Coordinates of C-alpha atoms and ligand atoms in Angstrom, one line a residue:
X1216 CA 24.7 10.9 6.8
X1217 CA 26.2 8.7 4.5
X1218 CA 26.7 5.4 5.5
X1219 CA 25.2 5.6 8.8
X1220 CA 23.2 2.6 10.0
X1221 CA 19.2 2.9 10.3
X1222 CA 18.3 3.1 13.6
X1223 CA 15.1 1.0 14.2
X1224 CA 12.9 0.9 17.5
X1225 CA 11.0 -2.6 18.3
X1226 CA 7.2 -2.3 19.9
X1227 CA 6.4 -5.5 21.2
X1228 CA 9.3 -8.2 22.0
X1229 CA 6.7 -11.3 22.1
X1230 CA 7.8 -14.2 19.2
X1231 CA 7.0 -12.0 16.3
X1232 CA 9.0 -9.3 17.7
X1233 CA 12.4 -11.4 18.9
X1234 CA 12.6 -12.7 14.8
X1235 CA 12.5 -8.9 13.6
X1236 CA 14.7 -8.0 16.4
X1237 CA 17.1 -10.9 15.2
X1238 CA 16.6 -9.5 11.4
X1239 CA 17.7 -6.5 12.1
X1240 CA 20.9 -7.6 14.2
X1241 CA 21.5 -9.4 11.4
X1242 CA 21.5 -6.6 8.8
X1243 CA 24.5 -4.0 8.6
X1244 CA 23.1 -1.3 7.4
X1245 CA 20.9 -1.2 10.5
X1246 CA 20.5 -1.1 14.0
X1247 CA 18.2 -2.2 16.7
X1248 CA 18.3 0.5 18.8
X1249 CA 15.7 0.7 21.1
X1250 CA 12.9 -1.9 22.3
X1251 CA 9.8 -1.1 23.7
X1252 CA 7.3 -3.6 25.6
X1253 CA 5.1 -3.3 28.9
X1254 CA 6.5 -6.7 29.9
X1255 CA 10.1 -5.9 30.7
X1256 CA 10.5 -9.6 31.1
X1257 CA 9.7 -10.0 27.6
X1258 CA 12.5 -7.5 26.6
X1259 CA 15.1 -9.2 28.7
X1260 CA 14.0 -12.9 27.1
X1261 CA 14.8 -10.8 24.1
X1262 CA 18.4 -9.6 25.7
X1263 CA 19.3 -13.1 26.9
X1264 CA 18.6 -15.1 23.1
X1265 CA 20.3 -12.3 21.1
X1266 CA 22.8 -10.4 23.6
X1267 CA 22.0 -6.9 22.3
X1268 CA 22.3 -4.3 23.8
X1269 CA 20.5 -0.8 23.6
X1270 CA 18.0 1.7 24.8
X1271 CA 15.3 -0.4 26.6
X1272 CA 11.1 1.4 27.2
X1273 CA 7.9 0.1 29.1
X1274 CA 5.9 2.9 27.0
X1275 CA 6.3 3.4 23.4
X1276 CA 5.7 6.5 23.4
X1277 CA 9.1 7.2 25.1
X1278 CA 10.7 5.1 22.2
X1279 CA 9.0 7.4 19.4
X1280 CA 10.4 10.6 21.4
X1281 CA 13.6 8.5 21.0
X1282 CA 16.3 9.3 17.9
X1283 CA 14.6 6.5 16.3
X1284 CA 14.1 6.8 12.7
X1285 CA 12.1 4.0 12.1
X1286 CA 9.4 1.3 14.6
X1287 CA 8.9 -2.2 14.2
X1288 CA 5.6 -2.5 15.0
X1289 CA 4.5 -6.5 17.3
X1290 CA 2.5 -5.6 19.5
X1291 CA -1.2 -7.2 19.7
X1292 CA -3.6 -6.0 17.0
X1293 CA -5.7 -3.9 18.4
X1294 CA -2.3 -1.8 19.4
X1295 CA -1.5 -1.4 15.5
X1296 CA -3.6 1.9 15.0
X1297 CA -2.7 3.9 17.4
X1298 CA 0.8 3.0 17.4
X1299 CA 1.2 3.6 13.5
X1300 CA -0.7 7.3 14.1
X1301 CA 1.5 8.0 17.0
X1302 CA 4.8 6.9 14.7
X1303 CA 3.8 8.7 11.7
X1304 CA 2.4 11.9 13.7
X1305 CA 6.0 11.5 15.1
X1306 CA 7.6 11.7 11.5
X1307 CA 8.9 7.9 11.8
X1308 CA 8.7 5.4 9.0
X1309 CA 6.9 2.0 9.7
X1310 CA 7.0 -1.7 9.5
X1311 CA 3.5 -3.0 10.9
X1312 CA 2.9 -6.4 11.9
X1313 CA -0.3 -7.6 10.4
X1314 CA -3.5 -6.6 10.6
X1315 CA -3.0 -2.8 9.7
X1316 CA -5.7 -2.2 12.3
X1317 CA -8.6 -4.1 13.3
X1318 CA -11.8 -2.1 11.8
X1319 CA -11.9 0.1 8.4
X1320 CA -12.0 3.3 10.8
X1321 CA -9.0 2.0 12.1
X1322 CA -7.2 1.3 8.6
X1323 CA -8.4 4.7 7.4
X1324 CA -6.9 6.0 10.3
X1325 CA -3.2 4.9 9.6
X1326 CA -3.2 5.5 5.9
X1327 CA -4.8 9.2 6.4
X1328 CA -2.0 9.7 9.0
X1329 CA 1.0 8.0 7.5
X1330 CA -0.3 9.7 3.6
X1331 CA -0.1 13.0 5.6
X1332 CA 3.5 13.0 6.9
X1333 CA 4.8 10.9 4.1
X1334 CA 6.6 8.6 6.5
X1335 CA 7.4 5.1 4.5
X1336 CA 5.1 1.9 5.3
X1337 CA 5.7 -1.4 4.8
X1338 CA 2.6 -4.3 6.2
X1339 CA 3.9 -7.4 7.7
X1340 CA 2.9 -9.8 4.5
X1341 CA 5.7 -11.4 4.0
X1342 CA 4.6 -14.7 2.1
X1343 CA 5.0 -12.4 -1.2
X1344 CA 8.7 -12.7 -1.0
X1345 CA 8.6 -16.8 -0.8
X1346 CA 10.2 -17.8 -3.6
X1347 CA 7.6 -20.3 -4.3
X1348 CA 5.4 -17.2 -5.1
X1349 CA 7.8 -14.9 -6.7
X1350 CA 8.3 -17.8 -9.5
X1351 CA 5.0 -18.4 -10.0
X1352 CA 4.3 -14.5 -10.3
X1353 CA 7.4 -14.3 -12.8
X1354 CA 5.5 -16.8 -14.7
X1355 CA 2.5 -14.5 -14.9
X1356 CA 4.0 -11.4 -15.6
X1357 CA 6.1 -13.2 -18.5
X1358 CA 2.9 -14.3 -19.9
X1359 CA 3.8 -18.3 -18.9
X1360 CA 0.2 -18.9 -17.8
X1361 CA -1.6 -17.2 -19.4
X1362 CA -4.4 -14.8 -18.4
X1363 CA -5.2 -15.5 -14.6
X1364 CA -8.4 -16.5 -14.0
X1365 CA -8.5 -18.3 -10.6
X1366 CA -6.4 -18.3 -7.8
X1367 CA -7.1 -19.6 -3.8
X1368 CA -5.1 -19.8 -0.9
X1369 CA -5.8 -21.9 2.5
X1370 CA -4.4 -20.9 6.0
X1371 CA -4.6 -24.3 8.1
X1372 CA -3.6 -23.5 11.4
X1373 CA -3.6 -25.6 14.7
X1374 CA -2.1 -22.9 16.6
X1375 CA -1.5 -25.4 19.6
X1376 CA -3.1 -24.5 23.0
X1377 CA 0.0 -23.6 25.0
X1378 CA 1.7 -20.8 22.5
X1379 CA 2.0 -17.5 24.6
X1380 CA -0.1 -15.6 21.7
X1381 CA -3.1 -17.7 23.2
X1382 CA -3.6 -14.7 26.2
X1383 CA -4.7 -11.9 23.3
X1384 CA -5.5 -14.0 20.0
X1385 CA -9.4 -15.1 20.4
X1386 CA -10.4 -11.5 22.0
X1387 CA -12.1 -9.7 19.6
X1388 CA -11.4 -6.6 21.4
X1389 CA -7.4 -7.1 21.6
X1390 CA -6.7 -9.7 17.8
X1391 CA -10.2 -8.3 16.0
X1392 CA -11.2 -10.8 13.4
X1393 CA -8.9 -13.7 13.7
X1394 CA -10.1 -14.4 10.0
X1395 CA -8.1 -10.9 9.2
X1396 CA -5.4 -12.1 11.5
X1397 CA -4.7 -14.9 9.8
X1398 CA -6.0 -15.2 6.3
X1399 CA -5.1 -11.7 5.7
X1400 CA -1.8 -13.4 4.4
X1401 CA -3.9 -15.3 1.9
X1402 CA -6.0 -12.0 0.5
X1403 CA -2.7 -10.4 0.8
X1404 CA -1.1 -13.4 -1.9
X1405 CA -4.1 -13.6 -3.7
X1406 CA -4.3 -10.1 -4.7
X1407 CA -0.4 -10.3 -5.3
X1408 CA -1.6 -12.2 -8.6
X1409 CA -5.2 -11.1 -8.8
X1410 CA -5.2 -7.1 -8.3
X1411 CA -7.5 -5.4 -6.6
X1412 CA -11.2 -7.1 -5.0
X1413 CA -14.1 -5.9 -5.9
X1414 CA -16.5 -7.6 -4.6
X1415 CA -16.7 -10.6 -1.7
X1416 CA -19.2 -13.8 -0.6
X1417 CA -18.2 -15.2 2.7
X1418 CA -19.6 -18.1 5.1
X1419 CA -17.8 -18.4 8.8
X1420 CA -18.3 -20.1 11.6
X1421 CA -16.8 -21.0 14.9
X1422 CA -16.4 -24.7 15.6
X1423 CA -13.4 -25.8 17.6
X1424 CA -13.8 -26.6 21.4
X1425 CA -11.0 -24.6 23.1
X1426 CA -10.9 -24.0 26.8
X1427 CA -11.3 -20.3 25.8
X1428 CA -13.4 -19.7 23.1
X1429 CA -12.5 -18.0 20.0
X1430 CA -15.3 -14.9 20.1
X1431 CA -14.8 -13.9 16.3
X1432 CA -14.5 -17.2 14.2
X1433 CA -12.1 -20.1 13.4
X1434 CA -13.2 -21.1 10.2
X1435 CA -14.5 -18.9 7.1
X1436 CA -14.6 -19.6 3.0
X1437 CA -14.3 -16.3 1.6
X1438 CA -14.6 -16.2 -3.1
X1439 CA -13.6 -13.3 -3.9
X1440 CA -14.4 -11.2 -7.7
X1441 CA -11.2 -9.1 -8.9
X1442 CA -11.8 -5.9 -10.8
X1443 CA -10.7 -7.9 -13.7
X1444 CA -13.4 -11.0 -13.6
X1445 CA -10.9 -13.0 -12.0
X1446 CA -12.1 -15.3 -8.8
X1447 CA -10.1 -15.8 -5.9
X1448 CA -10.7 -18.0 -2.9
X1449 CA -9.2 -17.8 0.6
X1450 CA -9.9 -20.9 2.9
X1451 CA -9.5 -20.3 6.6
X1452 CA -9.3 -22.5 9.7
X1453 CA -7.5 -22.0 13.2
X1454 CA -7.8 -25.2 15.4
X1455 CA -8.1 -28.6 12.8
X1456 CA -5.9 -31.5 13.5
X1457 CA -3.4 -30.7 11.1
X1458 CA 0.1 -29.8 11.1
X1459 CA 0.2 -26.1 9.3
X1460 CA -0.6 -25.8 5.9
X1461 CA -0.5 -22.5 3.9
X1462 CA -1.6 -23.4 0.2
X1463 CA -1.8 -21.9 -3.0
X1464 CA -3.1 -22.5 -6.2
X1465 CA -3.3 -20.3 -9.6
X1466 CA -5.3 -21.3 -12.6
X1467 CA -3.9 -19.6 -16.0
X1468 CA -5.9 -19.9 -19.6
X1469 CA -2.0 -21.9 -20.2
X1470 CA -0.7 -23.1 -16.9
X1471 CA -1.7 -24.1 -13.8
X1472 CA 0.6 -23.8 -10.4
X1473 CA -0.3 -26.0 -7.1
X1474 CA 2.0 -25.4 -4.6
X1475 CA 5.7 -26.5 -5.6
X1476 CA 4.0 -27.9 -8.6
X1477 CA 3.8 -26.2 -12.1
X1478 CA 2.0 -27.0 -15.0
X1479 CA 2.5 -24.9 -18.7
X1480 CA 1.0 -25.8 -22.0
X1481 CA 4.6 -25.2 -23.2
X1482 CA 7.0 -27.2 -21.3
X1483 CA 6.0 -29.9 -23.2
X1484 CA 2.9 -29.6 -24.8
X1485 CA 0.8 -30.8 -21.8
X1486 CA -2.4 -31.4 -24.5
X1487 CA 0.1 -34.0 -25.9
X1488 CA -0.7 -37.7 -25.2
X1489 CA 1.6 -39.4 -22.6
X1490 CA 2.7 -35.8 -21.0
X1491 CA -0.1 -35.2 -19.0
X1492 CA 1.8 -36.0 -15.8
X1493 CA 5.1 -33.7 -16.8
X1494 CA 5.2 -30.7 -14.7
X1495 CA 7.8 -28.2 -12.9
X1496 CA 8.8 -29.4 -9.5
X1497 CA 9.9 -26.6 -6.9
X1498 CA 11.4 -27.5 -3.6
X1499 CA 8.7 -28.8 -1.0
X1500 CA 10.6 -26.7 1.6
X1501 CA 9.5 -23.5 -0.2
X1502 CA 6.3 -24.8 1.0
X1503 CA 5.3 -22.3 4.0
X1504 CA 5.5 -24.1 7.8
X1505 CA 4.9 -21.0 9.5
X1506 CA 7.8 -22.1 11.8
X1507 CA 11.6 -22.0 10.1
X1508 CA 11.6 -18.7 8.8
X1509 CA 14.5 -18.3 6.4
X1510 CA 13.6 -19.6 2.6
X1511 CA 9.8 -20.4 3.5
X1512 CA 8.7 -17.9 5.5
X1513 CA 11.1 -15.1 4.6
X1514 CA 11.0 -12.8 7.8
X1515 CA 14.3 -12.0 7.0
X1516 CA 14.1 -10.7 3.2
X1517 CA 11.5 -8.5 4.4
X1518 CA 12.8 -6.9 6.9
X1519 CA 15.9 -6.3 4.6
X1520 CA 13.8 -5.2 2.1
X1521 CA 12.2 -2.4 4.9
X1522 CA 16.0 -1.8 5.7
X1523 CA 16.3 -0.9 1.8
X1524 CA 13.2 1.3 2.2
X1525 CA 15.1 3.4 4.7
X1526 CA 18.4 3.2 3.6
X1527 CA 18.6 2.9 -0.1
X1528 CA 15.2 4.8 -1.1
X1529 CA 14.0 1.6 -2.7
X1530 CA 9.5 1.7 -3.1
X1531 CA 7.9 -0.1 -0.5
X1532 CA 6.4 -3.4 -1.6
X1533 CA 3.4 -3.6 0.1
X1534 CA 2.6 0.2 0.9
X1535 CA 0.0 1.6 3.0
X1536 CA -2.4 1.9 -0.1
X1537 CA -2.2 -1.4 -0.6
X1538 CA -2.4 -2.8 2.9
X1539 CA -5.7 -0.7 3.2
X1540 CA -6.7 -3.2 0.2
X1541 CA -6.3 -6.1 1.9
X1542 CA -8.0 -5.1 5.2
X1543 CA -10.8 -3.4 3.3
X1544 CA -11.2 -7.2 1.6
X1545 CA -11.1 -9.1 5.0
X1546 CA -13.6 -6.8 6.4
X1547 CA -15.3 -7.0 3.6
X1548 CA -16.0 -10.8 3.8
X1549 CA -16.4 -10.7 7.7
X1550 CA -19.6 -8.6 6.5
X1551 CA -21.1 -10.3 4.0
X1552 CA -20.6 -13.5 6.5
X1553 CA -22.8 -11.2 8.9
X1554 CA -25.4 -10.1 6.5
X1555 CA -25.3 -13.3 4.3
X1556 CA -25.1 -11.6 1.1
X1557 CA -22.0 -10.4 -1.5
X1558 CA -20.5 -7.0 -0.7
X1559 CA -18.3 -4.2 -2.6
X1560 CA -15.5 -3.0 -1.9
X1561 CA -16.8 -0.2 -2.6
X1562 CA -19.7 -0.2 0.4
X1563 CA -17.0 -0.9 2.8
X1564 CA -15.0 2.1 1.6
X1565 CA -18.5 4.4 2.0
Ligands
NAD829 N1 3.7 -11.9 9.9 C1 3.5 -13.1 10.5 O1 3.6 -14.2 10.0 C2 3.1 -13.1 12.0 C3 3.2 -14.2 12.8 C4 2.9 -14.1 14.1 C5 2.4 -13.0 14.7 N2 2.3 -11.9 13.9 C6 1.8 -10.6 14.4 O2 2.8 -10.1 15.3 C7 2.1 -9.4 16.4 C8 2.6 -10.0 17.7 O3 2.3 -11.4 17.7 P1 3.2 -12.3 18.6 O4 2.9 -13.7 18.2 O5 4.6 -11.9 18.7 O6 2.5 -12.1 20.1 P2 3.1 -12.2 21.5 O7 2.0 -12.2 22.5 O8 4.2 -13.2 21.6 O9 3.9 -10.8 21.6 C9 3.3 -9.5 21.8 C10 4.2 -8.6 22.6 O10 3.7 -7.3 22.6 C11 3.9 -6.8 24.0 N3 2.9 -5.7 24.2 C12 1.6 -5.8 24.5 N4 1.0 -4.5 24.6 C13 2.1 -3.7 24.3 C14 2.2 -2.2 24.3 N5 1.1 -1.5 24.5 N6 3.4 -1.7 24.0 C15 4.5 -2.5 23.8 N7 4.4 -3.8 23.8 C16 3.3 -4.4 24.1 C17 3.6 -8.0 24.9 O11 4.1 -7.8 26.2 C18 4.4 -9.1 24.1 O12 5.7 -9.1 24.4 C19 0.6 -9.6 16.2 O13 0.1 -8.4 15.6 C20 0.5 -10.7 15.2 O14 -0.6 -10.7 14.3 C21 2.7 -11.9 12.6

């Protein structure tokens, strides 16, 4: 019906979940009409901090039987697969919280089912919409920095002790790989510029004393060879005394980007004596905290953008093809941590 409002279903109202919720709220070509989460308590939190109002399930199961056309799904990883095969089987279109699923089996799973019922998917990455990004990958495609040939991204995390995510996060049965968890954004940004892996060397460990420990890891270096020769490298670490830090850096054959910082061979000529130092400063509060949402960590855009998806017809983003990428990748590294030697894409894929 023509100008009718989306109506969207929440799994999960934990921290991720209460932003989405408060996206869609937000947006008026949608509506949050159901929320689903074992923890009613969790769903009334959500009542109390947004005062909506709406269809309200312990099960998810009885929110897919729902009139909803669409799920939010922020629920703990492990949940992610058989949620998004239930949601698709059930003809409904799908937002998924990062990671797609926590083992290849898993992945295959959700794209096999969502490819089958062409239902719409859209993967929780939403770093590519930072505008930080989205310059510095106009500057690419308009040929500004030449031809790509390195590109790395770091995902710094404390994650302090007392944050509620703390009861699932270092089970490997409930988060999987924590290096997926997390640095998935970063193999997500990296293959934003870089295309598709092809092959990956990787070295993790875990390290940080924690009253529970971590049972995947908590640190990893992951280098990464694109299908075009390009190297990418993804830095990983949950726990070091640092506030968070999410970087990025992109080495062109005519510019270079760190950050908020951009150098081009162009603007002036950097090879030039005495212009060595000139570069194009960004705002530092494009630089991703992890915390504000809004302009930094855009949430928001993303969920309008999935909103557009439904509404307006507009191409997913970051489809389920392409989300399948980016787990295969993580997995990918996890493994050749394991077995101490580079592996294909194309092994992981069998
Ligand atoms: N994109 C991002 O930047 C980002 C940031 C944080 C978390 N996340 C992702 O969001 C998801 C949730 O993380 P969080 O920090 O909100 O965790 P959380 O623990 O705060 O919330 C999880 C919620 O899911 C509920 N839940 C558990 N099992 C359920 C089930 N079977 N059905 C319905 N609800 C269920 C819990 O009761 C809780 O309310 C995770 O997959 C995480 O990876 C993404």
């Amino acid at each position: 019906m023509k100008g009718a409002k989306a109506k969207i279903g929440l799994i999960g109202a934990g921290w991720m979940g209460r932003h989405h919720a408060c996206n869609i709220i937000k947006n008026n070509a949608a509506e949050l009409f159901a929320v689903a989460d074992v923890e009613e308590k969790n769903i009334n939190r959500l009542q109390k901090e947004t005062g909506w109002e709406g269809r309200i399930f312990t099960n998810y199961e009885a929110l897919l039987d729902s009139e909803v056309e669409a799920v939010i799904i922020a629920s703990p990883n492990a949940s992610h697969e058989k949620m998004s095969v239930s949601a698709a089987k059930a003809g409904k279109h799908i937002y998924c919280e990062k990671p797609m699923a926590i083992s290849p089996e898993g992945c295959r799973n959700v794209r096999d089912a969502v490819r089958k019922r062409g239902v719409k998917y859209l993967i929780g990455y939403h770093r590519r919409l930072n505008p930080l990004y989205q310059y510095a990958h106009q500057l690419l495609v308009d040929g500004k920095l030449g031809n790509l040939f390195m590109v790395e991204s770091d995902y710094l995390h404390h994650i302090p002790g007392d944050w509620d995510i703390w009861s699932w996060l270092g089970k490997e049965k409930i988060a999987g790989s924590l290096f997926h968890a997390g640095s998935g954004h970063n193999v997500d940004l990296i293959r934003f510029f870089g295309g598709d892996i092809m092959e990956v060397s990787c070295m993790k460990g875990t390290f940080m004393p924690r009253k529970e420990q971590v049972e995947t890891e908590d640190t990893a270096v992951a280098i990464f060879r694109f299908k075009n020769g390009a190297i990418g490298k993804v830095q990983f670490c949950v726990g070091p005394i640092l506030p968070f830090q999410f970087n990025f850096r992109l080495y062109g054959t005519k510019g270079s980007v760190l950050n908020n910082k951009v150098w081009l061979d162009a603007i002036p000529r950097f090879a030039d004596t005495g212009h060595e130092n000139d570069f194009i400063e960004l705002p530092a509060t494009w630089i991703p905290d992890n915390v504000q949402g809004g302009i930094s960590e855009p949430w928001d855009k993303l969920m309008n953008h999935f909103v557009d998806m439904l509404v307006k017809g507009t191409p997913s983003i970051n489809d389920v093809d392409s989300a399948f990428q980016t787990s295969i990748a993580c997995f990918a590294a996890m493994e050749s941590a394991r077995r101490k030697k580079s592996i294909t894409l194309k092994e992981m894929m069998g």
